[in-house]
mmCIF file of C-alpha atoms in Angstrom:
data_model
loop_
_atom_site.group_PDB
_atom_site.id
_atom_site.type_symbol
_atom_site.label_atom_id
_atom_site.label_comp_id
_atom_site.label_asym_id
_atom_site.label_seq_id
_atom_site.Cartn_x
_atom_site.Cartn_y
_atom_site.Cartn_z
ATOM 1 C CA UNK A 1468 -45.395 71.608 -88.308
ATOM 2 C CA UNK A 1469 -47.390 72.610 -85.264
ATOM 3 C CA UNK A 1470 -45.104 76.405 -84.108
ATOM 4 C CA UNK A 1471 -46.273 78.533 -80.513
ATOM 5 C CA UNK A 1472 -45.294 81.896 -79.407
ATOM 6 C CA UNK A 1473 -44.793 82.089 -75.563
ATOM 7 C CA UNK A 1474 -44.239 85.526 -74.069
ATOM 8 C CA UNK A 1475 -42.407 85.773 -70.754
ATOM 9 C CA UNK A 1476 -42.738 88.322 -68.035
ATOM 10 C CA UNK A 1477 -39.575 88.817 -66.548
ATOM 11 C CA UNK A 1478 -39.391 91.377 -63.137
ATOM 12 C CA UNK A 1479 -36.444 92.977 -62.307
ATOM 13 C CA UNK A 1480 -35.703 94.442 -58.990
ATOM 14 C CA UNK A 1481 -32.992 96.030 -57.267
ATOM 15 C CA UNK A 1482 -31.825 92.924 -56.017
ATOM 16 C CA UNK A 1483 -31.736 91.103 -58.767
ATOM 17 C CA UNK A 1484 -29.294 93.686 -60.345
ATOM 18 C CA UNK A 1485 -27.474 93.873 -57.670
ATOM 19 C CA UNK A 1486 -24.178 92.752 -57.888
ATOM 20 C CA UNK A 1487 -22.568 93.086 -54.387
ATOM 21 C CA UNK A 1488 -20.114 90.659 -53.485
ATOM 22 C CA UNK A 1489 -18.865 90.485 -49.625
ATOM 23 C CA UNK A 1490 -15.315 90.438 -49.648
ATOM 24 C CA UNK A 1491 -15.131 90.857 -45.440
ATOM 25 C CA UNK A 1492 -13.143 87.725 -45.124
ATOM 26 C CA UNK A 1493 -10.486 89.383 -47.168
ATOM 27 C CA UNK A 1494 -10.165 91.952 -45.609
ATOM 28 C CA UNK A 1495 -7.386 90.943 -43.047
ATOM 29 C CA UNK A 1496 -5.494 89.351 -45.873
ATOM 30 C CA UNK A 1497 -5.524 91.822 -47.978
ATOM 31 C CA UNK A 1498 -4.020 94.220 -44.998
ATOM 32 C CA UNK A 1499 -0.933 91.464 -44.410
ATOM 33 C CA UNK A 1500 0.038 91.192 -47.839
ATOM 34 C CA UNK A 1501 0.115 95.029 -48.249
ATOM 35 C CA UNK A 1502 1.918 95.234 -44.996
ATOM 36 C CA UNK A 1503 4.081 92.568 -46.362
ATOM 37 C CA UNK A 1504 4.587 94.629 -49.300
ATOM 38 C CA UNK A 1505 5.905 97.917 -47.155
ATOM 39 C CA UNK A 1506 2.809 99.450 -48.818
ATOM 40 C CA UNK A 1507 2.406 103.442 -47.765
ATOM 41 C CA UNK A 1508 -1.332 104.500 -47.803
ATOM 42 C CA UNK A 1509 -1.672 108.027 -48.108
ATOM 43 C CA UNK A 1510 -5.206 107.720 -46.604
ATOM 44 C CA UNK A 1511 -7.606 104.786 -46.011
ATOM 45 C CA UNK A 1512 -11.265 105.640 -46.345
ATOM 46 C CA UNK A 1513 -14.553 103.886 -44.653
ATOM 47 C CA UNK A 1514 -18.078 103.971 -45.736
ATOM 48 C CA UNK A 1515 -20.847 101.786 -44.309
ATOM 49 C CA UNK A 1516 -20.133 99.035 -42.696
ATOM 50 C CA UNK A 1517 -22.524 96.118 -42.278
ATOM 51 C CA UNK A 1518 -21.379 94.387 -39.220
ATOM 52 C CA UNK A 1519 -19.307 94.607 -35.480
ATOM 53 C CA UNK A 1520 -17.295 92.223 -37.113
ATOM 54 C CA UNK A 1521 -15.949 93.967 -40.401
ATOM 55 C CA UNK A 1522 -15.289 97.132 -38.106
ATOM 56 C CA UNK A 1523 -13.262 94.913 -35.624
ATOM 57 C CA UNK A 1524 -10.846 93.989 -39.039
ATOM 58 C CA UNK A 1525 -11.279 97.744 -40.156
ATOM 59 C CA UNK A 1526 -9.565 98.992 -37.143
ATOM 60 C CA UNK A 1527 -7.290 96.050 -37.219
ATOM 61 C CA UNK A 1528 -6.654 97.387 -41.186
ATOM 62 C CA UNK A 1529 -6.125 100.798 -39.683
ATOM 63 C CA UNK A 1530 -3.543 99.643 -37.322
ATOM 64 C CA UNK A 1531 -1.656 97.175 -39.606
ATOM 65 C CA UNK A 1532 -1.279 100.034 -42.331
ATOM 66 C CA UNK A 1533 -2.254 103.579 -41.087
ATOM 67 C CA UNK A 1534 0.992 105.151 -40.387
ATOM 68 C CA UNK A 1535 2.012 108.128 -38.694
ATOM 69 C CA UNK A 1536 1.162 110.060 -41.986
ATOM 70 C CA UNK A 1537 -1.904 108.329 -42.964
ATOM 71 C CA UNK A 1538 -4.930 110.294 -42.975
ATOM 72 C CA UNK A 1539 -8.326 107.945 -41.960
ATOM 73 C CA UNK A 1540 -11.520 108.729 -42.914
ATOM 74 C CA UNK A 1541 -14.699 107.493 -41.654
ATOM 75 C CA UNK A 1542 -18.101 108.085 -42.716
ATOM 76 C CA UNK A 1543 -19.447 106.275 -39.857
ATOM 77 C CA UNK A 1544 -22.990 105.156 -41.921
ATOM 78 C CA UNK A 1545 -25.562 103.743 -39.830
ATOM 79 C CA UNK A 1546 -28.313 106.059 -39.422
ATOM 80 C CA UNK A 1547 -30.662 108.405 -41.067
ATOM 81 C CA UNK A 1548 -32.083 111.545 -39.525
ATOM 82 C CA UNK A 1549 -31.470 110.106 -36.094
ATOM 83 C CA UNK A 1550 -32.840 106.660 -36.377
ATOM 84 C CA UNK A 1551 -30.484 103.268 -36.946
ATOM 85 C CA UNK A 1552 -30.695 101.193 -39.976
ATOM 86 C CA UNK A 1553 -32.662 98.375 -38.954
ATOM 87 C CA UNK A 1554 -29.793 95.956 -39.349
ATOM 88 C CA UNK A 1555 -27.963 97.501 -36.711
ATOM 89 C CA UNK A 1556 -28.123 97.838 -32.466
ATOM 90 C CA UNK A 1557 -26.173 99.769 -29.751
ATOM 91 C CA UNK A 1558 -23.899 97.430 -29.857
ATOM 92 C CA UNK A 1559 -22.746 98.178 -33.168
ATOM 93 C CA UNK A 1560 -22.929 101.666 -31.958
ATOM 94 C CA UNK A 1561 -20.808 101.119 -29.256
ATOM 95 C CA UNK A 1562 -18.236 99.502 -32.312
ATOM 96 C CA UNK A 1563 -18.520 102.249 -34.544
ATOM 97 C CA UNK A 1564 -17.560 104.340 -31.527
ATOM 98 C CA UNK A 1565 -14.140 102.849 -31.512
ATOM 99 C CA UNK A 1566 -13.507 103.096 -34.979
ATOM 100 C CA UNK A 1567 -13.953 106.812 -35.178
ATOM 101 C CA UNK A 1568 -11.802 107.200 -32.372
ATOM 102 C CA UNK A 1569 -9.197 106.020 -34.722
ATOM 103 C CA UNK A 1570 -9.713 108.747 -37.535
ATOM 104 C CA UNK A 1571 -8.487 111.606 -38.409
ATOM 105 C CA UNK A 1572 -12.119 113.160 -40.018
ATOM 106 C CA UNK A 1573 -15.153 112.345 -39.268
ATOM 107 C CA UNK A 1574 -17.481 112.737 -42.672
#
């Protein structure tokens, strides 16, 4: 009985072990059911954000469930040592501009 031995290369990369998963469309949802709930957040924290459009639902999160005595945080990502991330233009600077005008801290 004729047997072979096959040896595979396999390559992993960081984005093959990634395991993101873009829940923006969910984010509005989410902030109705909780505000159907009478959910109190204490705070609500951002980190990077990858597009005008998820910061146009973040402040509409921020509205729909920051309450007088919710803190909001936002680390307003998009840059390092002065230069925009190369996904992003002035006019998602001019976005991120109204979101931190809706926080408490800047980080």
């Amino acid at each position: 009985m004729p047997t072979a031995s096959r040896a595979e290369s396999i390559t992993l990369t960081a984005q093959s072990l990634s395991t993101v998963c873009d829940l923006s469309d969910q984010i509005l949802p989410i902030a109705r059911h909780w505000q159907a709930e009478k959910l109190h957040l204490d705070a609500i924290y951002t980190g990077y954000l990858a597009s005008a459009e998820q910061i146009g639902d973040v402040c509409a999160f921020f509205d729909m469930l920051g309450g007088e005595n919710t803190m909001i945080f936002v680390d307003p990502a998009m840059a390092d040592n002065g230069k925009l991330y190369p996904a992003f233009d002035l006019a998602f600077v001019e976005e991120m501009k109204k979101l931190c005008a809706g926080a408490d801290y800047l980080l």
